[in-house]
Coordinates of C-alpha atoms in Angstrom, one line a residue:
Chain A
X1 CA -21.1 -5.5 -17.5
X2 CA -21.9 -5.4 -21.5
X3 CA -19.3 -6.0 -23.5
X4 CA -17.2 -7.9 -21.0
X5 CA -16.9 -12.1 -21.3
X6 CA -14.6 -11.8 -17.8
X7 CA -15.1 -10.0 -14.0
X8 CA -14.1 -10.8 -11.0
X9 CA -14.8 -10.0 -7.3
X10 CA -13.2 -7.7 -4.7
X11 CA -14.4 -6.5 -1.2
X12 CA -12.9 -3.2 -0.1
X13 CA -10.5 -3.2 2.5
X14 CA -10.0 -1.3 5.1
X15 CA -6.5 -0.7 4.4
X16 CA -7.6 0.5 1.0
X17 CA -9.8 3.4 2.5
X18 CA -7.9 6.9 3.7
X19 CA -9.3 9.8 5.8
X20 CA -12.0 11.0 3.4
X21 CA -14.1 7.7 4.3
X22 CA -13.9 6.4 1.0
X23 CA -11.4 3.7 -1.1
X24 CA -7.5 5.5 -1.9
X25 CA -7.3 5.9 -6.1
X26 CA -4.4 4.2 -5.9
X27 CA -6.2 1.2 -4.7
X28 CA -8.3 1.0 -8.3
X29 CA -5.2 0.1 -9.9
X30 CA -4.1 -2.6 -7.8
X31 CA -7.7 -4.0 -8.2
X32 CA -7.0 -3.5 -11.9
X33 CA -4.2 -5.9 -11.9
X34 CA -5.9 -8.0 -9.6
X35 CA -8.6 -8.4 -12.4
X36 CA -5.6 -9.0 -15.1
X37 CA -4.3 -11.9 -13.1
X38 CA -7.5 -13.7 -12.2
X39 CA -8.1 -12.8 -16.3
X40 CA -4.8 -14.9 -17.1
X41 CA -5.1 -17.5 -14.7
X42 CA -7.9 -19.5 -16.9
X43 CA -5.3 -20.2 -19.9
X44 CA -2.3 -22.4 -18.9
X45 CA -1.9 -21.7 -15.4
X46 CA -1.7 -18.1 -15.6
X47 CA 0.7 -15.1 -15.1
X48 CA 3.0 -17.5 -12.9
X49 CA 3.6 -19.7 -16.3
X50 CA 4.1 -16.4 -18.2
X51 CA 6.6 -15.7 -15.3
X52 CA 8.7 -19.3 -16.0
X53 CA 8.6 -19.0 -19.8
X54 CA 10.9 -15.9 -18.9
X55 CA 8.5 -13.0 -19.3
X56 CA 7.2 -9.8 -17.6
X57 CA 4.3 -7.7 -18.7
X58 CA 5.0 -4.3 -18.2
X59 CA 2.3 -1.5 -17.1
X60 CA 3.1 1.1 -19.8
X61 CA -0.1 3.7 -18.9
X62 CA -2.7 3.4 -16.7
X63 CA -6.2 5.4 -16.7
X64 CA -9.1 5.5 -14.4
X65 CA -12.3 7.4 -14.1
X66 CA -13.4 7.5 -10.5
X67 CA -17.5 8.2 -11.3
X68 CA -18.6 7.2 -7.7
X69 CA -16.6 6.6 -4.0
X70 CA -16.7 3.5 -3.0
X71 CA -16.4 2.8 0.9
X72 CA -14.9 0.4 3.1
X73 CA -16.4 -3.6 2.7
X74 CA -18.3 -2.8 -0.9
X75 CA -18.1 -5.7 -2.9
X76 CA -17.0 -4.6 -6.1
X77 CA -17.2 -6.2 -9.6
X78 CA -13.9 -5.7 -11.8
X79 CA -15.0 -6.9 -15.4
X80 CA -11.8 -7.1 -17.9
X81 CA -11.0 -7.6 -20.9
X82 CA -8.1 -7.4 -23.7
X83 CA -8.7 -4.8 -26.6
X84 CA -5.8 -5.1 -28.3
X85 CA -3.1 -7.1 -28.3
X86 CA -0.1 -6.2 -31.2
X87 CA 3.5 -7.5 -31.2
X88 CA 5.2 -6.9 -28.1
X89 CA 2.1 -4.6 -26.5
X90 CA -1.6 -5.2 -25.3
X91 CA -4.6 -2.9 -23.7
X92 CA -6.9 -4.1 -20.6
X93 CA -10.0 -2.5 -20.4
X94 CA -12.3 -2.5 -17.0
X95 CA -15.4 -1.5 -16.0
X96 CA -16.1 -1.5 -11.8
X97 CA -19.3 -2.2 -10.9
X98 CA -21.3 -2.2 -7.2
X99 CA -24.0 -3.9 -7.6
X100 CA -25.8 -2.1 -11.2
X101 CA -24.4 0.9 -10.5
X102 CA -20.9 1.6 -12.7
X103 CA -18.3 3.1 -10.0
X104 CA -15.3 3.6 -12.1
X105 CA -13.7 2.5 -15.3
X106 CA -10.3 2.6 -17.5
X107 CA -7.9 0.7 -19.2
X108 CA -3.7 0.1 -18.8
X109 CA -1.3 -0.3 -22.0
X110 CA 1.6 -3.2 -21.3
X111 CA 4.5 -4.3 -23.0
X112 CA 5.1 -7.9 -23.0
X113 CA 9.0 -8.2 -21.9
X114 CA 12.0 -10.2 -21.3
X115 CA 12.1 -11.2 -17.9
X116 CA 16.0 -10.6 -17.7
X117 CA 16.3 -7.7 -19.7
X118 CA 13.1 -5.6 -19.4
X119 CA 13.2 -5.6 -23.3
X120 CA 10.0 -6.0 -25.6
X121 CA 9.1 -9.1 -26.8
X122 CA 7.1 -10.6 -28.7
X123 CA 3.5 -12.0 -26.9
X124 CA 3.4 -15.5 -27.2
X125 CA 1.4 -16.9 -30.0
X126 CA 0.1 -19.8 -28.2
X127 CA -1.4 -17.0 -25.5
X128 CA -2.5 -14.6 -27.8
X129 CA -4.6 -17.5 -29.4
X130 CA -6.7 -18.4 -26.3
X131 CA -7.4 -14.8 -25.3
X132 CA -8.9 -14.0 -28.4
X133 CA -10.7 -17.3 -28.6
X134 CA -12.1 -16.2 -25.0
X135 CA -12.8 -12.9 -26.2
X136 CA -14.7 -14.2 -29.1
X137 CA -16.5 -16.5 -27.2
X138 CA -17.4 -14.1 -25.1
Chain B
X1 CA 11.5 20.0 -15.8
X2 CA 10.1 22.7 -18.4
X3 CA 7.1 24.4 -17.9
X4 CA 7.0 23.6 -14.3
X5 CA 7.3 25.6 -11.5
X6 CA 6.8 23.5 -8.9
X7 CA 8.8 19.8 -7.9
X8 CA 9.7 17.9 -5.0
X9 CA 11.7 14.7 -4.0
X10 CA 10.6 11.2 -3.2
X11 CA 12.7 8.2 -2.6
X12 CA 11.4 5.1 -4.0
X13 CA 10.9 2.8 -1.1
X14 CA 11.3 -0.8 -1.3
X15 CA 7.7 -1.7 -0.1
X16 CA 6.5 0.3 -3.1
X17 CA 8.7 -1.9 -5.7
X18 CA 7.2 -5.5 -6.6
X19 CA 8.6 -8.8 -7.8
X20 CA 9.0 -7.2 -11.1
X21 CA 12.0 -5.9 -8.9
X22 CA 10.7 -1.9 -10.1
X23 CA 8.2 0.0 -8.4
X24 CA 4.7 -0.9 -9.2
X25 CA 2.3 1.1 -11.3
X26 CA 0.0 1.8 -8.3
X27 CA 2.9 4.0 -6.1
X28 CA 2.9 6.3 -9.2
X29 CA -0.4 7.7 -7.8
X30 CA 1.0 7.6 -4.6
X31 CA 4.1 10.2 -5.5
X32 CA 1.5 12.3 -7.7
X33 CA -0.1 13.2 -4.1
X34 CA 2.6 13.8 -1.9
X35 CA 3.5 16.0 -5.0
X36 CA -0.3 17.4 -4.4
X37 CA 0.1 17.8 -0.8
X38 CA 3.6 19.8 -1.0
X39 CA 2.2 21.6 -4.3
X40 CA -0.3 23.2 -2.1
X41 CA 1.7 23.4 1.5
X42 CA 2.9 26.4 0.2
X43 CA -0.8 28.3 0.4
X44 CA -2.0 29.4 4.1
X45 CA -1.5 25.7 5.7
X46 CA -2.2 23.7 2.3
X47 CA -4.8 20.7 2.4
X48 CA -5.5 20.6 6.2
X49 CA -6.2 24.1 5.9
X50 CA -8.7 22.7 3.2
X51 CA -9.6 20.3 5.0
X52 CA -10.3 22.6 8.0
X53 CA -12.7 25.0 6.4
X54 CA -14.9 22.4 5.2
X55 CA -13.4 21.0 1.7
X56 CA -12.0 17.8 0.3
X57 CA -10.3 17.4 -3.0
X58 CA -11.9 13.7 -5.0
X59 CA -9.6 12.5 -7.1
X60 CA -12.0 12.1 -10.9
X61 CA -9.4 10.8 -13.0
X62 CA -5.9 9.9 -13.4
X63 CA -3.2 9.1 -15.9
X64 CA 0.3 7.5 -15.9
X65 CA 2.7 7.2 -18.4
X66 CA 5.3 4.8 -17.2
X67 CA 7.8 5.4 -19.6
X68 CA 10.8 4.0 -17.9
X69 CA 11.2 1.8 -14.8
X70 CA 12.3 3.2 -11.5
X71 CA 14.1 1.3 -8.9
X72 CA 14.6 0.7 -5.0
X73 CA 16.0 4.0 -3.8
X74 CA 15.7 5.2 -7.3
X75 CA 15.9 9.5 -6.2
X76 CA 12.9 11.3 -8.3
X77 CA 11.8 14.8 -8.9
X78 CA 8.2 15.1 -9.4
X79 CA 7.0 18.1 -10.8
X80 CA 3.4 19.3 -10.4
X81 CA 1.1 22.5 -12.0
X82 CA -2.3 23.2 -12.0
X83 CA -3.6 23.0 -15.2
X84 CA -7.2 24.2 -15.3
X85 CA -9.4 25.0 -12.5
X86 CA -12.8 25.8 -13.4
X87 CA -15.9 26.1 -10.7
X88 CA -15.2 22.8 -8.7
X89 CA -12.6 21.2 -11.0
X90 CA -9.1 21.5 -11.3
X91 CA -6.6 19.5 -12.9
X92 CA -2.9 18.8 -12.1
X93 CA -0.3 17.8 -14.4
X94 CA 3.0 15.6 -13.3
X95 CA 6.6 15.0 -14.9
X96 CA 8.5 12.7 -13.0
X97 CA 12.4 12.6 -13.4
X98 CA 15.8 10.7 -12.6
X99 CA 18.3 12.8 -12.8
X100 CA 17.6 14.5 -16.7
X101 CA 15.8 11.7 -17.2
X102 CA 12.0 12.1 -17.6
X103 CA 10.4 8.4 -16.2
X104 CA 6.9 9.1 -16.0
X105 CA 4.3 11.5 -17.0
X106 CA 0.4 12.1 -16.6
X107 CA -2.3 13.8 -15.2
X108 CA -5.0 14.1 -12.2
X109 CA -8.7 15.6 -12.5
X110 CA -10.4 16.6 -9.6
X111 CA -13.6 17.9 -7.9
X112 CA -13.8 20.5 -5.3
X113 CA -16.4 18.7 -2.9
X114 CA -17.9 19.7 0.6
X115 CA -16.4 17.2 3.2
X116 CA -20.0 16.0 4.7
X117 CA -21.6 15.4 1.5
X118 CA -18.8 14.9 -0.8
X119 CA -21.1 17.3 -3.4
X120 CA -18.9 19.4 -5.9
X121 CA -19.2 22.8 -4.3
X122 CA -16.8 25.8 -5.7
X123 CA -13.1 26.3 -5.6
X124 CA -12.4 29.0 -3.2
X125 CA -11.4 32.2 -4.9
X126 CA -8.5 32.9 -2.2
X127 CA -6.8 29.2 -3.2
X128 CA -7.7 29.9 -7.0
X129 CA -6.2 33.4 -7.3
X130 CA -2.8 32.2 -5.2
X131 CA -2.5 29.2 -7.2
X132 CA -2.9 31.5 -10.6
X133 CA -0.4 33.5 -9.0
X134 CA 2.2 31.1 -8.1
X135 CA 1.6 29.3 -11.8
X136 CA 2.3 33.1 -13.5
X137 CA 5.6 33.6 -11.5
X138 CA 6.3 30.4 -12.7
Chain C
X1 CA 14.5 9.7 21.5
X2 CA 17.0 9.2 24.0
X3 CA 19.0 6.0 23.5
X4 CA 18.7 6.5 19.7
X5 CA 22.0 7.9 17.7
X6 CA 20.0 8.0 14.7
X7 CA 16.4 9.1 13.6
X8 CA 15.1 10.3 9.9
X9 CA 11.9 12.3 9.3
X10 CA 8.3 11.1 7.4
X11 CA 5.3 13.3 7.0
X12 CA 2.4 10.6 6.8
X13 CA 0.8 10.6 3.6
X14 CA -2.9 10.4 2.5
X15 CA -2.0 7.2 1.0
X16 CA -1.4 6.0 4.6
X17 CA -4.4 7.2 6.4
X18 CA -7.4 5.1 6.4
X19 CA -11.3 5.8 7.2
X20 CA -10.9 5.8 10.6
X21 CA -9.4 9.3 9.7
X22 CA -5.5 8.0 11.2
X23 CA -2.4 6.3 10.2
X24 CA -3.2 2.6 9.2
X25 CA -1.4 -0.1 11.7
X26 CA 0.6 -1.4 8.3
X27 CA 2.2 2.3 7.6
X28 CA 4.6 1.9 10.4
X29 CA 6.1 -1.4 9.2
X30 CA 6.8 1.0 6.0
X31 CA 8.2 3.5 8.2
X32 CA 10.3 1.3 10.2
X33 CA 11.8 0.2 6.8
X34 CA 12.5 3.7 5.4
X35 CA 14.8 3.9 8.8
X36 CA 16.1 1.0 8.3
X37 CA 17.3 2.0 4.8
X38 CA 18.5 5.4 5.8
X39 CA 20.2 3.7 8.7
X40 CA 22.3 1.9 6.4
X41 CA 22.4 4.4 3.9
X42 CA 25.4 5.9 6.0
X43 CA 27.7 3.1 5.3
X44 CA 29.3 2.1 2.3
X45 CA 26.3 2.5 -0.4
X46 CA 24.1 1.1 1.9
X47 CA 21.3 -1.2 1.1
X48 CA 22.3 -1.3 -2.7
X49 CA 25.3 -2.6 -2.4
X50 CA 24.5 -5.0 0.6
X51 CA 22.1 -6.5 -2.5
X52 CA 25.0 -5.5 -5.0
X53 CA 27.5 -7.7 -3.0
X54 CA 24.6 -10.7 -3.2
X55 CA 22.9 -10.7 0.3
X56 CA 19.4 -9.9 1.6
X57 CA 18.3 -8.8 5.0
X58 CA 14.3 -10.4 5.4
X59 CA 12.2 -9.4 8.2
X60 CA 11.5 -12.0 10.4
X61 CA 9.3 -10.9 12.8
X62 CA 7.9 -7.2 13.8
X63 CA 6.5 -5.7 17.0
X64 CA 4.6 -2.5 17.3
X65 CA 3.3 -1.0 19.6
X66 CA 0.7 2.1 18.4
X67 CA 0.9 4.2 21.6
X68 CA -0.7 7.5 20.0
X69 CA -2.4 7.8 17.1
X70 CA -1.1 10.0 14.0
X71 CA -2.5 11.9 11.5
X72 CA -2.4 13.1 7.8
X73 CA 0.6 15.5 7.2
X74 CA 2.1 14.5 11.1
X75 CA 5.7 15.1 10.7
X76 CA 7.4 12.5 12.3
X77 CA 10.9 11.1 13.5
X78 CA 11.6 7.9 13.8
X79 CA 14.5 6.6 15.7
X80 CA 16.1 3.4 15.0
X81 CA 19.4 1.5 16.3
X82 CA 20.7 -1.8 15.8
X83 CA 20.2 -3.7 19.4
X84 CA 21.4 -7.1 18.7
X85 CA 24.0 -8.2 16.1
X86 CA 25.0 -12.3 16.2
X87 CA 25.6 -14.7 13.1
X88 CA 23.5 -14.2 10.4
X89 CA 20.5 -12.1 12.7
X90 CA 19.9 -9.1 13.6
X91 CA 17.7 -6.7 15.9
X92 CA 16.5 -2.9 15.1
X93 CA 14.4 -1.4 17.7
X94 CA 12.0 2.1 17.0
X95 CA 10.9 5.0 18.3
X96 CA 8.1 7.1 16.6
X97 CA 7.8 10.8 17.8
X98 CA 5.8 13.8 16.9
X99 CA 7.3 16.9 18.8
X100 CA 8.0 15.6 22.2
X101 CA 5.7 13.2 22.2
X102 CA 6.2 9.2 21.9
X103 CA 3.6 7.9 19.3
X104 CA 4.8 4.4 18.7
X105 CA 7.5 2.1 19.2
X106 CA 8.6 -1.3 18.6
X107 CA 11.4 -3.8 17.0
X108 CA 11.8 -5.9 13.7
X109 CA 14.1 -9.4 13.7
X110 CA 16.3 -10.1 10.7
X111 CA 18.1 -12.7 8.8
X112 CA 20.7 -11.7 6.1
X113 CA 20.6 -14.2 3.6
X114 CA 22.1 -15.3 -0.1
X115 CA 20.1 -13.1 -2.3
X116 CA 19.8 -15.9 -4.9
X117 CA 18.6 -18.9 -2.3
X118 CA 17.2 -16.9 0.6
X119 CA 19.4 -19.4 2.7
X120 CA 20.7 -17.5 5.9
X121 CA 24.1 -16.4 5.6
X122 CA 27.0 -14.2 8.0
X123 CA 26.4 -10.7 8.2
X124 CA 29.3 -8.9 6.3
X125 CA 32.1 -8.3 9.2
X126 CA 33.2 -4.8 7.8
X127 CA 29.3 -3.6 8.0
X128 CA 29.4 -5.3 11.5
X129 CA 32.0 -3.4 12.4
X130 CA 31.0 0.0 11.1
X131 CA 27.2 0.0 12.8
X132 CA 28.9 -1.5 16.3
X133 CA 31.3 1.7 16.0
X134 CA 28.5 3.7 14.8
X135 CA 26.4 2.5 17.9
X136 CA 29.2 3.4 20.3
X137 CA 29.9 6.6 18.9
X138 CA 26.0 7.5 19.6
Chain D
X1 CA -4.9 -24.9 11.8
X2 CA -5.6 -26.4 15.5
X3 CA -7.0 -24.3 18.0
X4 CA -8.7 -22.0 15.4
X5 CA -12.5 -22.4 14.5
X6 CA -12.4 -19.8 11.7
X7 CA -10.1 -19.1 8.5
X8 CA -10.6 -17.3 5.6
X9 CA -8.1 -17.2 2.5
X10 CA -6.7 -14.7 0.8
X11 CA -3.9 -14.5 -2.2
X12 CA -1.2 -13.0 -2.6
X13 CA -1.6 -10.0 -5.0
X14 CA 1.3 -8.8 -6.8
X15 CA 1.0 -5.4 -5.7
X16 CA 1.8 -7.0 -2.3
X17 CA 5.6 -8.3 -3.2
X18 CA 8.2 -6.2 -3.2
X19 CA 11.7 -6.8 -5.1
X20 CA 13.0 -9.3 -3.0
X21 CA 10.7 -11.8 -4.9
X22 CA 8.4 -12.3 -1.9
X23 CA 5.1 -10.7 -0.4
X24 CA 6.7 -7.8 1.3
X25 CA 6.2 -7.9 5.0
X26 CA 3.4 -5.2 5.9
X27 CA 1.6 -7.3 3.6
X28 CA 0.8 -9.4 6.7
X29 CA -0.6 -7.3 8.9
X30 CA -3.5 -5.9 6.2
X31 CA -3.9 -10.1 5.7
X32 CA -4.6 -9.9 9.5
X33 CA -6.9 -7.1 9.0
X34 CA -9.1 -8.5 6.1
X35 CA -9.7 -12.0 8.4
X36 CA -10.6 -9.6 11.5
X37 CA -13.4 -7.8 9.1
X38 CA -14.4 -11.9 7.5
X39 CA -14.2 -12.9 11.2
X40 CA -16.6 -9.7 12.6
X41 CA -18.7 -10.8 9.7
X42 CA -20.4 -13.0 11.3
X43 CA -22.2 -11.4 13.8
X44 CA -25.0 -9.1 13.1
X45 CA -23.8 -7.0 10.0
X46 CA -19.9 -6.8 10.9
X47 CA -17.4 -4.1 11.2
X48 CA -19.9 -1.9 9.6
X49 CA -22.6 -2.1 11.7
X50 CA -20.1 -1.6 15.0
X51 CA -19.4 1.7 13.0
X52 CA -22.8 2.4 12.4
X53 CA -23.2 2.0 16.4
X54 CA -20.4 4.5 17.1
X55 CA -17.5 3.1 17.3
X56 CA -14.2 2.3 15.7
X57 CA -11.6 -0.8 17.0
X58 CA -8.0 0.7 17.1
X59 CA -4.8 -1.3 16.7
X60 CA -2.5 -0.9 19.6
X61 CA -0.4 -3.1 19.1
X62 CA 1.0 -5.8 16.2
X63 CA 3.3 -8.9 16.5
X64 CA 4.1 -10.8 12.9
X65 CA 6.4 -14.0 12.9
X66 CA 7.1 -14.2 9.5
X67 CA 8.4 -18.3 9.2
X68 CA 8.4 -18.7 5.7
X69 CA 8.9 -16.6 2.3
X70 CA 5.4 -16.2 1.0
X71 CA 5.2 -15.7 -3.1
X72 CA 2.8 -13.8 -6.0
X73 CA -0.6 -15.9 -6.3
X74 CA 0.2 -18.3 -3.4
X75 CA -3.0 -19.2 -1.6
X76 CA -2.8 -18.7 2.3
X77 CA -4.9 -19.5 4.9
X78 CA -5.3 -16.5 7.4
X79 CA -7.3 -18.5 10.5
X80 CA -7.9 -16.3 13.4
X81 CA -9.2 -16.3 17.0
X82 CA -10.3 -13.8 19.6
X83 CA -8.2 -14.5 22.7
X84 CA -8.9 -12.4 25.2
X85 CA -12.1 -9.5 25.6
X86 CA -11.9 -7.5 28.6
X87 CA -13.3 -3.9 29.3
X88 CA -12.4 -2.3 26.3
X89 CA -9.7 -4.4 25.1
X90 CA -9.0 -7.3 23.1
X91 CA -6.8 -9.8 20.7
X92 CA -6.8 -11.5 17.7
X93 CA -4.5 -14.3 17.4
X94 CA -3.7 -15.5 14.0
X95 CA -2.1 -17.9 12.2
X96 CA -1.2 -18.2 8.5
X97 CA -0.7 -21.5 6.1
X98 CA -0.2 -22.3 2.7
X99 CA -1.3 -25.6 2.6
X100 CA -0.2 -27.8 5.2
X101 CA 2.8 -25.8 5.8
X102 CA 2.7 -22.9 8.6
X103 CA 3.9 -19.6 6.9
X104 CA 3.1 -16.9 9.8
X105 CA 1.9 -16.2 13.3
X106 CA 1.4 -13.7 15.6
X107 CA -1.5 -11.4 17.4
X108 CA -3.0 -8.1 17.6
X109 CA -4.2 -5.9 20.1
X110 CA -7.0 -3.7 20.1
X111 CA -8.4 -1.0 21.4
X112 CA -12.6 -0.4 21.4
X113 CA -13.1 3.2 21.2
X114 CA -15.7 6.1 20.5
X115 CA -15.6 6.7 16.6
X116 CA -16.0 10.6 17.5
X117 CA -13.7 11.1 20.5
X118 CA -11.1 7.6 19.8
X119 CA -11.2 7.2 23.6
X120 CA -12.0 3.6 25.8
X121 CA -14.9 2.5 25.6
X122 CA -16.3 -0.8 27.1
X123 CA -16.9 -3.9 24.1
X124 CA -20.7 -4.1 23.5
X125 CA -22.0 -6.9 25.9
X126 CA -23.9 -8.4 22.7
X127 CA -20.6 -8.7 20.4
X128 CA -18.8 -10.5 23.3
X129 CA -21.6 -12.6 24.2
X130 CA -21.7 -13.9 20.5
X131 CA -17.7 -14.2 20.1
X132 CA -17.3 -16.2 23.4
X133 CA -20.1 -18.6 21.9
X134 CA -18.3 -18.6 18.6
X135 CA -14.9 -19.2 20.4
X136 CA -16.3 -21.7 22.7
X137 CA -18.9 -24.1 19.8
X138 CA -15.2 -23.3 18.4

């Protein structure tokens, strides 16, 4: 997908399908955050180390566009990426993908937190670093 | 909650929290339908009825606001109107509260589709003018 | 359900249905636990405090047995009771009805444990106490 | 895991813990699901063309012993057999490991049915012939 350095892979499951045939909208965010994990995992072993430093990232907002169903076993691409990332909060954007074809798309706003306390905190420098070295690279 | 007419109840279950120990950003979408589903129980047999003569409802878009966390058990009021509703779209707009507290916040689109082919096909005028109706009473 | 003392109600969401047009198998391991939760919810606080005071209860095995299937917006009860009660594990056994009619049923195991270790611990005598009275009193 | 000639893997998704700190335990049986679908996969098109050809496979019944606490991100192995195939029944044995370390077991049982009607109807003689070989070369 242009404009994205990162995607990932899901298949549709069945569990994630209801009576009208096609995949739940609730299921496109838990794909989203899917896509955020497998995003964090390649810088210092991932949202588990985020986790033992004694943080939380909060999901603040949440958007999606649903521009096509998707059905039960499509194999769907999630490309992600971080668009802004300011003191204690950050955006993920996404663009879903089957096959060429753009299926749905969005973003989610988080707030980087104390584990303990649910309060803001500052992202970690070392973090915000090698994401926007990745997104450079691109 | 002001400038609703409409709410019901949910209990936050415990298989719709995370490890985050608060509900997770996906079961937002979740309450937004059963608020759906009861929104329009109230008009000749609600969605089955819908369902029944032909029609399903796609979700097109959707919006959360999480503004504070919710908990296991946590008891919340979701509010629900009808916003717009224009040939085969209609929108529906959500406050969720605890208590006088207002958690959560957002908005669905939809399109008005014929069950077989899923193609936008018009809102039918009987649902339209009782849903005007119920929104004027307010 | 005969044998039961207690039952609570769900009407099964769209979020629970799948493509096959019917509750998914999981749902009812979600319903079992909304029982289990409003079973408890009778006694002292309920689930909150039993977490409050520093214990658990994990599922340790589940048993289901889909004898009807169920649909979107189904109303049904589910009756639950507390069959087995030694040490540190527990027993709840189900029934699922729509009207009359037996649509599922089945059992869960539990351990109550230390919240903090997950180490299995001795159920709380005065809860004990209240659900073998409670039982009894049918 | 011994005694089973096919696995597939899945992780656990954060959307799929609950507050206890653990993958929450309906979890399991959608695991179960997604290595039935991988294990169908095989065999001329899947799940989807057994759809195409008519029919659905119901759950009738589930079983989950759930031995050890599985976390966020932990990689399990979901390996799964058919067992038995008679008529128009059959089961799915399964078990689950992280590692070397066995985390779950149990079984499902299915029903083959009609996709219009959801009644009995005998297993397609080509789909058994081609599990029993799989089963057997094991």
């Amino acid at each position: 997908m242009e404009g994205f350095s990162f995607s990932t892979e899901i298949t549709v499951r069945f569990a994630e399908t209801d009576a009208q045939g096609i995949a739940h909208n609730a299921s496109y965010l838990v794909w989203y955050e899917v896509a955020r994990i497998a995003y964090l995992a390649r810088f210092r072993g991932g949202y588990r180390t985020i986790q033992e430093d004694g943080y939380e990232a909060l999901t603040i907002e949440s958007h999606v566009r649903y521009l096509k169903p998707v059905f039960f076993d499509d194999r769907v691409t999630v490309s992600a990426r971080v668009a802004d990332l300011r003191g204690a909060r950050f955006r993920f954007e996404y663009a879903l993908a089957r096959g060429d074809e753009l299926v749905a798309d969005g973003w989610t706003q988080h707030a980087f937190v104390d584990r303990e306390t649910l309060r803001p905190t500052r992202f970690p420098a070392w973090l915000a670093g090698e994401i926007a070295a990745a997104e450079e690279a691109g």
